[in-house]
Short mmCIF file of C-alpha atoms and ligand atoms in Angstrom, two decimals:
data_model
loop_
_atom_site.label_atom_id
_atom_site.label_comp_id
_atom_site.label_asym_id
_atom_site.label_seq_id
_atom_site.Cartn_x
_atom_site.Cartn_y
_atom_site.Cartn_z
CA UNK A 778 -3.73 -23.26 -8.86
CA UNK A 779 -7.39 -23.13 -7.99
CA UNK A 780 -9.89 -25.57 -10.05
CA UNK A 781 -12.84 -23.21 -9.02
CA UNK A 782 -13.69 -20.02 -7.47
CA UNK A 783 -10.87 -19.82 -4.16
CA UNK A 784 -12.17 -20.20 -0.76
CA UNK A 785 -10.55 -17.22 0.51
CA UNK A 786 -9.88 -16.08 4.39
CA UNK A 787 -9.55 -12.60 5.32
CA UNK A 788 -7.09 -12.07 8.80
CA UNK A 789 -7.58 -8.69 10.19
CA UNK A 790 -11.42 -8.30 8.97
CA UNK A 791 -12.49 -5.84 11.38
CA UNK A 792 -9.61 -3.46 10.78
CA UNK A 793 -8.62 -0.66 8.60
CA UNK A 794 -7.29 -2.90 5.58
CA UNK A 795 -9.48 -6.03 6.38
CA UNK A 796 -12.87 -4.06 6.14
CA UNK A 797 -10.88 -3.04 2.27
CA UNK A 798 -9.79 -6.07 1.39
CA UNK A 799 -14.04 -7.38 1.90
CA UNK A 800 -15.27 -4.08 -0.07
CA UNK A 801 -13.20 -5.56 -2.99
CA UNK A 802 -14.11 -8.89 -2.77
CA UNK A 803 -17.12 -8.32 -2.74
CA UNK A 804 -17.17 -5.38 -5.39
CA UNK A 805 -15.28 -8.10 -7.75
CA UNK A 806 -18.63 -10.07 -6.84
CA UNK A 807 -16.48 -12.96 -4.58
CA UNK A 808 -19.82 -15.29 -3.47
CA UNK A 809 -19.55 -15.17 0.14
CA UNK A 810 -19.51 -18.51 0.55
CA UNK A 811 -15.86 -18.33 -0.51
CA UNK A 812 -15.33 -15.50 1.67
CA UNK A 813 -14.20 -16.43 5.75
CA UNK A 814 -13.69 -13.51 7.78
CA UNK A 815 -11.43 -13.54 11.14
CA UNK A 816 -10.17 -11.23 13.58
CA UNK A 817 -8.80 -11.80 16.98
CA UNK A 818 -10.80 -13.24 19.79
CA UNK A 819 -12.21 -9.90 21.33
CA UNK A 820 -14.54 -9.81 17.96
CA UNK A 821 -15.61 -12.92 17.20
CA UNK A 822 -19.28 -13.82 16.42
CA UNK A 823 -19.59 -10.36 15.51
CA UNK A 824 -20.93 -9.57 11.76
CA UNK A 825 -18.88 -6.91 9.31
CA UNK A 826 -20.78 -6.35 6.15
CA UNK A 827 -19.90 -7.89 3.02
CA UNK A 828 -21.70 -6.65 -0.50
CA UNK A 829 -25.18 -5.78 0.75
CA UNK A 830 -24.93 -9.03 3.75
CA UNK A 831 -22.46 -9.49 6.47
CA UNK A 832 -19.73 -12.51 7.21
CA UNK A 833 -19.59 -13.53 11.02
CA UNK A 834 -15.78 -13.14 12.15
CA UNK A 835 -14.55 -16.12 13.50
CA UNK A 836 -11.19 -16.49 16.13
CA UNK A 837 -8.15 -15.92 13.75
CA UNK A 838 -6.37 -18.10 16.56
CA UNK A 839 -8.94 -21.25 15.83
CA UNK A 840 -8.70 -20.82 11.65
CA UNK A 841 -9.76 -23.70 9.60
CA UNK A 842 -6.96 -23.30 7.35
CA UNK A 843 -7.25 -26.12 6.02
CA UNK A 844 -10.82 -25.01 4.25
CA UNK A 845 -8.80 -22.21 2.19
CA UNK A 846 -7.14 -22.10 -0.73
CA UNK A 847 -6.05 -18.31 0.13
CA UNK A 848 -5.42 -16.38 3.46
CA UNK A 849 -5.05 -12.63 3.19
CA UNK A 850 -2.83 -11.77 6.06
CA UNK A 851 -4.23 -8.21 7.31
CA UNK A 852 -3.29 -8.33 10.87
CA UNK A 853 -0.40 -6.87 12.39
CA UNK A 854 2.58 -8.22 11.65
CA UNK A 855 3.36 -10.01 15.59
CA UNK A 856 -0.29 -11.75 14.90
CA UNK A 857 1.20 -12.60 11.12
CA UNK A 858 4.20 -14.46 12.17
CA UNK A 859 1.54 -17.01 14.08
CA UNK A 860 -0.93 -17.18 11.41
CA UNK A 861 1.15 -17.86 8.65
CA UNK A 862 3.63 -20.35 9.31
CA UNK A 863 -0.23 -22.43 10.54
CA UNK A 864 -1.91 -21.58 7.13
CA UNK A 865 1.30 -22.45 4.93
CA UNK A 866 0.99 -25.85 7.09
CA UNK A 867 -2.39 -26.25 6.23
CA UNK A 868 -2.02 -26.07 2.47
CA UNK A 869 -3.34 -22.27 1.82
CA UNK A 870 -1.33 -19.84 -0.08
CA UNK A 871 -0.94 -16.65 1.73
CA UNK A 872 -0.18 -13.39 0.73
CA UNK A 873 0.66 -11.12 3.54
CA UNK A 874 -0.43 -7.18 4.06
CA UNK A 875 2.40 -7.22 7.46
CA UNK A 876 6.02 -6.58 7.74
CA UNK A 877 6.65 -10.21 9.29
CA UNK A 878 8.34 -11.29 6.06
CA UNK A 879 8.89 -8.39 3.97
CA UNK A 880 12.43 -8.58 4.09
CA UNK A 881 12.87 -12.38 4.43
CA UNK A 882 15.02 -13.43 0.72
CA UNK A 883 13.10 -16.25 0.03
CA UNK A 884 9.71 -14.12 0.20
CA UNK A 885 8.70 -12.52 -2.78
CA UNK A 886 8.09 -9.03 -2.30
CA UNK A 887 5.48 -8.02 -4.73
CA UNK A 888 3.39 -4.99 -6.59
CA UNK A 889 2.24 -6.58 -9.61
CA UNK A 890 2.32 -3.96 -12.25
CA UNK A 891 5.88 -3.79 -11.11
CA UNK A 892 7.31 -7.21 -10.47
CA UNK A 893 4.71 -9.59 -10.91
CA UNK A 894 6.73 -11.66 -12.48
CA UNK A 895 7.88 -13.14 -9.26
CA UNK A 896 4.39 -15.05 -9.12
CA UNK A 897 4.97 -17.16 -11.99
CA UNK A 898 7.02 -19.08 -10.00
CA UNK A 899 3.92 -19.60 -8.05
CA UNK A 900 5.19 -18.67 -4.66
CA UNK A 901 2.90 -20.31 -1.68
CA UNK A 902 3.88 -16.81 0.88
CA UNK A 903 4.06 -13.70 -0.87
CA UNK A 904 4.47 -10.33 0.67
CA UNK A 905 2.66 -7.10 0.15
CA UNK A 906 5.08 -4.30 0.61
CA UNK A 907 4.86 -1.28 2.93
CA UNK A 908 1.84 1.52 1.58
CA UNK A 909 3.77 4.13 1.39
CA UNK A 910 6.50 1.94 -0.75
CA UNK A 911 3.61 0.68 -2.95
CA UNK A 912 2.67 4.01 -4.17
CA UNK A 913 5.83 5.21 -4.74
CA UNK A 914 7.07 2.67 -7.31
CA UNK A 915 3.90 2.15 -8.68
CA UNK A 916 4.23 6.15 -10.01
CA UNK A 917 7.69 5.95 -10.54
CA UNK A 918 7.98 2.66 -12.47
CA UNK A 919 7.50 3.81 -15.88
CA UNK A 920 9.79 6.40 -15.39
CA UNK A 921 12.71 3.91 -14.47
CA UNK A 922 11.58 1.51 -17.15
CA UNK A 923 11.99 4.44 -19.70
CA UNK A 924 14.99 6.56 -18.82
CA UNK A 925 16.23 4.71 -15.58
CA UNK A 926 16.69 6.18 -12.18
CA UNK A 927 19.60 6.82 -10.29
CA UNK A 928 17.96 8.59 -7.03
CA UNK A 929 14.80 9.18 -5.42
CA UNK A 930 14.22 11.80 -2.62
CA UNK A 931 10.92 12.12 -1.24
CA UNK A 932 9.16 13.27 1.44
CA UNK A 933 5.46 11.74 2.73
CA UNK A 934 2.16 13.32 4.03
CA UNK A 935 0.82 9.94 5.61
CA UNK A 936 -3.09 9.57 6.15
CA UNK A 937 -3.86 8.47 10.15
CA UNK A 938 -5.85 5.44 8.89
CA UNK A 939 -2.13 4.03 8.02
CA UNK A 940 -1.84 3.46 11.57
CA UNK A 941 -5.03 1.46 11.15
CA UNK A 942 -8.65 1.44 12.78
CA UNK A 943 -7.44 3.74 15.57
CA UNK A 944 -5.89 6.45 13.82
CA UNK A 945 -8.72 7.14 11.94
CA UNK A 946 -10.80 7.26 15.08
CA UNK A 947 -8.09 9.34 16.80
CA UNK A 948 -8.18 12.31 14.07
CA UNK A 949 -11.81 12.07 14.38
CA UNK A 950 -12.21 12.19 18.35
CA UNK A 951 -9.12 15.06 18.38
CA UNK A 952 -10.25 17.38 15.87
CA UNK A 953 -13.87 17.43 17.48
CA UNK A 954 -11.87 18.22 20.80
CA UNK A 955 -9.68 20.87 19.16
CA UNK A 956 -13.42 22.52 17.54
CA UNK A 957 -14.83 22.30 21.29
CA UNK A 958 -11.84 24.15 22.44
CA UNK A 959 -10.91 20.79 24.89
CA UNK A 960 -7.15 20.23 24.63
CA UNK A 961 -7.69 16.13 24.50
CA UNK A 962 -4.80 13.86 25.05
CA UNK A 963 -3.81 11.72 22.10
CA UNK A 964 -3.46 7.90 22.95
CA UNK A 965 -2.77 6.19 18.74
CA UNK A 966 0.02 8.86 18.02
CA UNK A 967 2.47 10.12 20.85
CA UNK A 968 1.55 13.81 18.92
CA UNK A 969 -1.62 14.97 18.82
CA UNK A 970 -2.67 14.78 15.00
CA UNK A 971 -6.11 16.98 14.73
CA UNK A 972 -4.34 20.52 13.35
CA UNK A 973 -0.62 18.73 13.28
CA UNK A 974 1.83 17.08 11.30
CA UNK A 975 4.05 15.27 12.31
CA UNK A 976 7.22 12.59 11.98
CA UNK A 977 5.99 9.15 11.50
CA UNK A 978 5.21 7.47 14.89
CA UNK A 979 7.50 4.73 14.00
CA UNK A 980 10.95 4.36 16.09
CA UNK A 981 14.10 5.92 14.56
CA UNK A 982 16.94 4.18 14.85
CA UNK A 983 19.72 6.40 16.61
CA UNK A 984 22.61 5.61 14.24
CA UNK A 985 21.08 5.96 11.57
CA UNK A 986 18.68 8.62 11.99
CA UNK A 987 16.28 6.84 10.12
CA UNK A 988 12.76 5.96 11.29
CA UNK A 989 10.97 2.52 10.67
CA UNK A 990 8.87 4.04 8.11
CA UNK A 991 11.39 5.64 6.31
CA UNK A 992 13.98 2.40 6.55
CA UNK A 993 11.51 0.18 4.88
CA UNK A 994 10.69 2.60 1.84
CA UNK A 995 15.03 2.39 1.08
CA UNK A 996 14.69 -1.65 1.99
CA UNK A 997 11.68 -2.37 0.35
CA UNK A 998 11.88 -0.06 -3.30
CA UNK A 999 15.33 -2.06 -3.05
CA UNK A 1000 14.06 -5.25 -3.45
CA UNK A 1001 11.04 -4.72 -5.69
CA UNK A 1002 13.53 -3.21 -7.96
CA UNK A 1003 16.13 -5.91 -7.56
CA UNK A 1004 18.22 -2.51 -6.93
CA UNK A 1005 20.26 -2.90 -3.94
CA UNK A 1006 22.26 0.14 -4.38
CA UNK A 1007 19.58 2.52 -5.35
CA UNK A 1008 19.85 5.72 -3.68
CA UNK A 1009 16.37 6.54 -1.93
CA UNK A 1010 16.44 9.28 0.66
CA UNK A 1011 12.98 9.01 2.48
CA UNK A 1012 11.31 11.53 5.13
CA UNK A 1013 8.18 10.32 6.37
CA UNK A 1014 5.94 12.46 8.10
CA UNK A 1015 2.00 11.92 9.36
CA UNK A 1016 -0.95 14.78 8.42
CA UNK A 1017 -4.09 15.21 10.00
CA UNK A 1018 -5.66 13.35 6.73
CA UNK A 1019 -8.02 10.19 6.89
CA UNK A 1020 -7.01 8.62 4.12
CA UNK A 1021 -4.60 8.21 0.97
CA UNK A 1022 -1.29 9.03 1.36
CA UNK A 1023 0.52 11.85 -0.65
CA UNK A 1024 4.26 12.06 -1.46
CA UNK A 1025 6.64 14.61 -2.90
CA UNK A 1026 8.73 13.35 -4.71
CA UNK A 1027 12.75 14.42 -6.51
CA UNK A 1028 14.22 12.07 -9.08
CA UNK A 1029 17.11 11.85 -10.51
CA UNK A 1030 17.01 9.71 -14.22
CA UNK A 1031 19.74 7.69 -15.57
CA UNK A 1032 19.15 9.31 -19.37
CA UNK A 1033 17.77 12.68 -19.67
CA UNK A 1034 14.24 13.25 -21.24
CA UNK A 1035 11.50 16.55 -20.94
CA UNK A 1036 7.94 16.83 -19.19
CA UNK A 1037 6.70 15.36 -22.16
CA UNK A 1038 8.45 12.09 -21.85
CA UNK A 1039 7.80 11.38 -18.51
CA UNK A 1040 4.40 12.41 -19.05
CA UNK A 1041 4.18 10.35 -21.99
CA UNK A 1042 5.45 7.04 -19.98
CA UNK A 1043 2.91 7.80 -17.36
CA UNK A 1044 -0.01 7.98 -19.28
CA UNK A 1045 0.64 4.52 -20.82
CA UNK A 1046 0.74 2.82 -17.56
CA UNK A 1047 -2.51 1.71 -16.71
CA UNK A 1048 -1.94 1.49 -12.53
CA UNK A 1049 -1.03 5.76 -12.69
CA UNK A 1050 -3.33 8.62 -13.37
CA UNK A 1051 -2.14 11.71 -14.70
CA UNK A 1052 -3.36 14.26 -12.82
CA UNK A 1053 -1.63 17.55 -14.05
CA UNK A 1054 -3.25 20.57 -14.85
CA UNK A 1055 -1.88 23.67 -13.76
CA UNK A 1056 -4.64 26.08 -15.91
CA UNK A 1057 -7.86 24.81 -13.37
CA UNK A 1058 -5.03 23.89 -10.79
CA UNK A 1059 -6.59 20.34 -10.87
CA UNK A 1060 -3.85 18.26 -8.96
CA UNK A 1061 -3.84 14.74 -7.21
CA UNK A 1062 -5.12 15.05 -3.51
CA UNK A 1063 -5.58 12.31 -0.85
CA UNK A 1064 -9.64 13.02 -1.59
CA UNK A 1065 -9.44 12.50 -5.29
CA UNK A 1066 -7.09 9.25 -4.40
CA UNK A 1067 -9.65 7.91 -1.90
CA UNK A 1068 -11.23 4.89 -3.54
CA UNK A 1069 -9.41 4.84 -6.21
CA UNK A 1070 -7.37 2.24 -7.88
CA UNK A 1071 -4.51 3.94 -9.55
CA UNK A 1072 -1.75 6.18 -7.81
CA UNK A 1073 -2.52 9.81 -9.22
CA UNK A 1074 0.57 11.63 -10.20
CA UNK A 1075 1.18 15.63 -10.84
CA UNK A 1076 2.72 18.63 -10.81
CA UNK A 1077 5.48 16.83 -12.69
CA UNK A 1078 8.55 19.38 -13.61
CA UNK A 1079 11.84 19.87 -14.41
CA UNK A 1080 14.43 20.86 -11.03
CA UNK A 1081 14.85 24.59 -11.38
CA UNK A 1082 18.62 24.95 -12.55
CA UNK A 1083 19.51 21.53 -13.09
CA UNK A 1084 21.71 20.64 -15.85
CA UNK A 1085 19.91 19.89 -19.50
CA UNK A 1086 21.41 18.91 -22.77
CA UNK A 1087 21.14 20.62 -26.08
CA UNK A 1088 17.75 19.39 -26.93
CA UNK A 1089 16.50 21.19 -23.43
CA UNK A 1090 15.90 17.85 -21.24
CA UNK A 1091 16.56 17.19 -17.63
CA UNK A 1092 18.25 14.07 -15.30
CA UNK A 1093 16.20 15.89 -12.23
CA UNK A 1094 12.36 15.91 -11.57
CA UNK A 1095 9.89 16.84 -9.15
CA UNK A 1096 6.69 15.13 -8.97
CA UNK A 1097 3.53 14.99 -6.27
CA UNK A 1098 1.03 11.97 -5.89
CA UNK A 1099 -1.44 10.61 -4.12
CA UNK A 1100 -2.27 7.11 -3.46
CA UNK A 1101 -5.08 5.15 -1.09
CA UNK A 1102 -2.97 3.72 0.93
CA UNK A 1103 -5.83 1.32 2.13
CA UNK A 1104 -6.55 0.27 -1.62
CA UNK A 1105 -3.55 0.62 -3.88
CA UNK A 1106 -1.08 0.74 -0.44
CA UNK A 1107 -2.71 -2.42 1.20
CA UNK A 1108 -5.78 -4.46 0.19
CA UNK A 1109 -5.90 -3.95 -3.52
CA UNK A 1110 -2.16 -4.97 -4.06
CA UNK A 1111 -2.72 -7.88 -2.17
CA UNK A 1112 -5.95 -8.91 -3.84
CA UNK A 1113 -3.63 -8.17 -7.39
CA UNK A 1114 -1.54 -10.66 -5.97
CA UNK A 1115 -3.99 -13.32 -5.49
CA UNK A 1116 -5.49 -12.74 -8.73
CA UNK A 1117 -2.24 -13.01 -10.69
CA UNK A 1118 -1.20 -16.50 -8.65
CA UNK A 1119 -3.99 -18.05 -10.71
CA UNK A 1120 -5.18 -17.37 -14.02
CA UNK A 1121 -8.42 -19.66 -13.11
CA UNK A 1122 -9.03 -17.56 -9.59
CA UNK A 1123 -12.92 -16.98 -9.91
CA UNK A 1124 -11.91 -12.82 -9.29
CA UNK A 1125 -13.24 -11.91 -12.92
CA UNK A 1126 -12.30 -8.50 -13.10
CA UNK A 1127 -8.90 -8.39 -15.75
CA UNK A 1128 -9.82 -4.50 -16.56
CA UNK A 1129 -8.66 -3.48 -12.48
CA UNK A 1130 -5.23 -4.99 -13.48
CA UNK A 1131 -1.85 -3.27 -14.49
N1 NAP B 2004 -3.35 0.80 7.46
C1 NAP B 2004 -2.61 0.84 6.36
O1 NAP B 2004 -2.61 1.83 5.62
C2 NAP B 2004 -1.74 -0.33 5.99
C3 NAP B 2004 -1.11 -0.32 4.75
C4 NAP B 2004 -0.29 -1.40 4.40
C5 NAP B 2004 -0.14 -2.45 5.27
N2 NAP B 2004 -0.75 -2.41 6.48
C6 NAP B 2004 -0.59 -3.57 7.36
O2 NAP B 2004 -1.83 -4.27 7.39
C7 NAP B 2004 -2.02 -4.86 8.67
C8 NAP B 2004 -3.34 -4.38 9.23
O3 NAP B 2004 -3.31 -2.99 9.39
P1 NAP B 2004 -4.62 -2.16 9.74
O4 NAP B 2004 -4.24 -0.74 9.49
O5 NAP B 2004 -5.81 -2.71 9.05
O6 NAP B 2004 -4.75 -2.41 11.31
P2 NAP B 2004 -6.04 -2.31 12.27
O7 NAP B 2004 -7.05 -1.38 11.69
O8 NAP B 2004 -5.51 -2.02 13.63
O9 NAP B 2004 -6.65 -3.79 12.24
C9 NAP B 2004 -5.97 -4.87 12.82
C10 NAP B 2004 -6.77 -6.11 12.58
O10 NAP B 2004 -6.03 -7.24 13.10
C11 NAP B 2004 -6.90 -7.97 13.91
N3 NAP B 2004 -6.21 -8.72 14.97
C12 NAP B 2004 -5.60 -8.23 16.07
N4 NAP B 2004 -5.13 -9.26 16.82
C13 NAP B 2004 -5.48 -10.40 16.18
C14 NAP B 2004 -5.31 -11.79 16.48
N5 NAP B 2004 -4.69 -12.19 17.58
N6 NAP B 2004 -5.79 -12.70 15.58
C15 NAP B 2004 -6.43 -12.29 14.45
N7 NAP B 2004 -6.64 -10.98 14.13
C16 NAP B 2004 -6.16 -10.06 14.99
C17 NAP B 2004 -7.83 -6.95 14.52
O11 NAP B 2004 -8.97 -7.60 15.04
P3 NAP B 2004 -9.78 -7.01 16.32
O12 NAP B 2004 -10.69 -5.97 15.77
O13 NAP B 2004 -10.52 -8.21 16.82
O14 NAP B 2004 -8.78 -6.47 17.28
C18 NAP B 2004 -8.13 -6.11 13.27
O15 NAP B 2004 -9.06 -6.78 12.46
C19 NAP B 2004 -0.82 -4.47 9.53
O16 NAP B 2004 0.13 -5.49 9.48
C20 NAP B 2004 -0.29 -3.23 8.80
O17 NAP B 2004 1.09 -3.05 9.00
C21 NAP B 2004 -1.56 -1.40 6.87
#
């Protein structure tokens, strides 16, 4: 697709999964020259660093598009369904961090260690599915490749920072409010989230009883699956965490295996980390996630009284992770996308890659 290193624009640079999506880059050593940066209006001309410089942000409205081989859709997802359809018309190939076309059938929806696949048909707009969503079939996939799985029920402990920039500042500004003894009013969250938890801040849909979060993990592990009738039974809640997101986790298999099966088909996949070890009571937390590229995965056991076969195994298991929902969730998948449209993209760095 590309004949030399991409020329590759980053929408949303200032923000939570932006400022990511640069760290890679340029961690994956990206020139900057290839690298355009662009935000909305209110912050262009400013600088955000990139590798040891900085990249001027330019007005996402005013894009050369046409200078790009790849646009990395990181704004939100009213700001994506302008963008996009103008890059796509310029010639780019986008791959989009929003919900704007998540859900759209002709849009791939793509983790690459899962369905990657999907990109040999080189798609020109691909989407990046919701962080929570990412994380959770990223641990889970070897498990359904192995023994199959016939229902998931699983309940989040979201970072702030998924609600972008502002969350992260919120937590920050609340909690030093809350230590001062000031009772500060929240204005990211309608909760205060300093000492709190709390349901996701998305809308909930009163028929259903379902909030946006929780609608998209059902929608979304769906169609990465190609699984339309998977059972998935989602509660999705916000903690007063910075970053990575954690999720516990019930499932049910299609065949029955032990501990040592599922840990065995975790440990060969190279986009998990085992992290499992009751005697030090070592365990994946969002602070070991943060930064990290795999989706750590532990405290993985049977259900307590569910059935098991002669040889002792189980259909039912409980397992915890945590995942960065700002790497793994957002800007890494993307990036994994990009680097698996093109096997000449100058992004050199094959050992990162499920
Ligand atoms: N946060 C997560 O964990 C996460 C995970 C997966 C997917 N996502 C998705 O990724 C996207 C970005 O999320 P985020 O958390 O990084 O949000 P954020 O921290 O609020 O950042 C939003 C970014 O969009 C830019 N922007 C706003 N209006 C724009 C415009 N008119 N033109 C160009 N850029 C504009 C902002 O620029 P200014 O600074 O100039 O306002 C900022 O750079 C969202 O679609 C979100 O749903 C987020």
């Amino acid at each position: 697709m590309w004949s030399e290193a991409p020329r590759i624009g980053v929408v949303g640079a200032t923000g939570a999964v932006g400022r990511e999506a640069l760290a890679i880059l340029a961690e994956w050593g990206v020139p900057a020259d290839r690298v355009s940066a662009f935000a909305s209006a209110r912050s262009a001309g400013t600088l955000v660093p990139y590798g040891t410089g900085a990249l001027r942000i330019g007005d996402g409205a005013h894009g050369a598009w046409h200078e790009l081989d790849l646009v990395l859709q990181c704004a939100p997802t009213a700001i994506a369904r302008t963008i996009v359809p103008r890059a796509l018309d310029a010639g780019a190939a986008v791959v989009d961090a929003s919900s704007a076309y998540r859900d759209d059938p002709d849009v791939p929806l793509v983790v690459p260690g899962v369905n990657g696949h999907l990109l040999d048909a080189a798609p020109r707009l691909i989407a990046s599915p919701n962080c929570s969503t990412i994380l959770l079939v990223t641990a889970l996939d070897p498990i359904r490749r192995a023994f199959g799985i016939a229902s998931i029920t699983v309940s989040t402990y979201q970072a702030v920072s998924g609600a972008g920039a502002k969350g992260l500042e919120e937590l920050r500004r609340l909690t030093r409010a809350a230590l001062d003894g000031i009772d500060a009013a929240p204005a990211a969250f309608a909760e205060p989230c300093a000492f709190n938890c709390f349901s996701h801040n998305s809308p909930v849909d009163p028929t259903t009883g379902l909030n946006v979060e929780e609608r998209k993990m059902i929608d979304e592990s769906r169609k990465i699956w190609d699984a339309p009738g998977l059972r998935v039974n989602p509660t999705c809640i916000r903690v007063p965490v910075e970053r990575a997101h954690s999720e516990s986790v019930t499932v049910v298999l299609s065949r029955a295996a032990s501990t040592a099966d599922l840990r065995t088909a975790l440990s060969g996949a190279s986009s998990v980390c085992v992290v499992d070890d009751p005697a030090t009571g070592r365990f994946p937390t969002p602070r070991r996630a943060t930064g990290a590229d795999a989706v750590l995965v532990g405290r993985i056991r049977p259900v307590p009284g569910a059935p098991t076969d002669s040889a002792g195994r189980s259909r039912e298991f409980a397992l915890w992770l945590s995942g960065d929902q700002l790497r793994k969730g957002a800007a890494l998948n993307a990036l994994q996308i990009a680097h698996r449209l093109s096997a000449r993209c100058a992004v050199h760095v094959s050992h990162r890659f499920p």
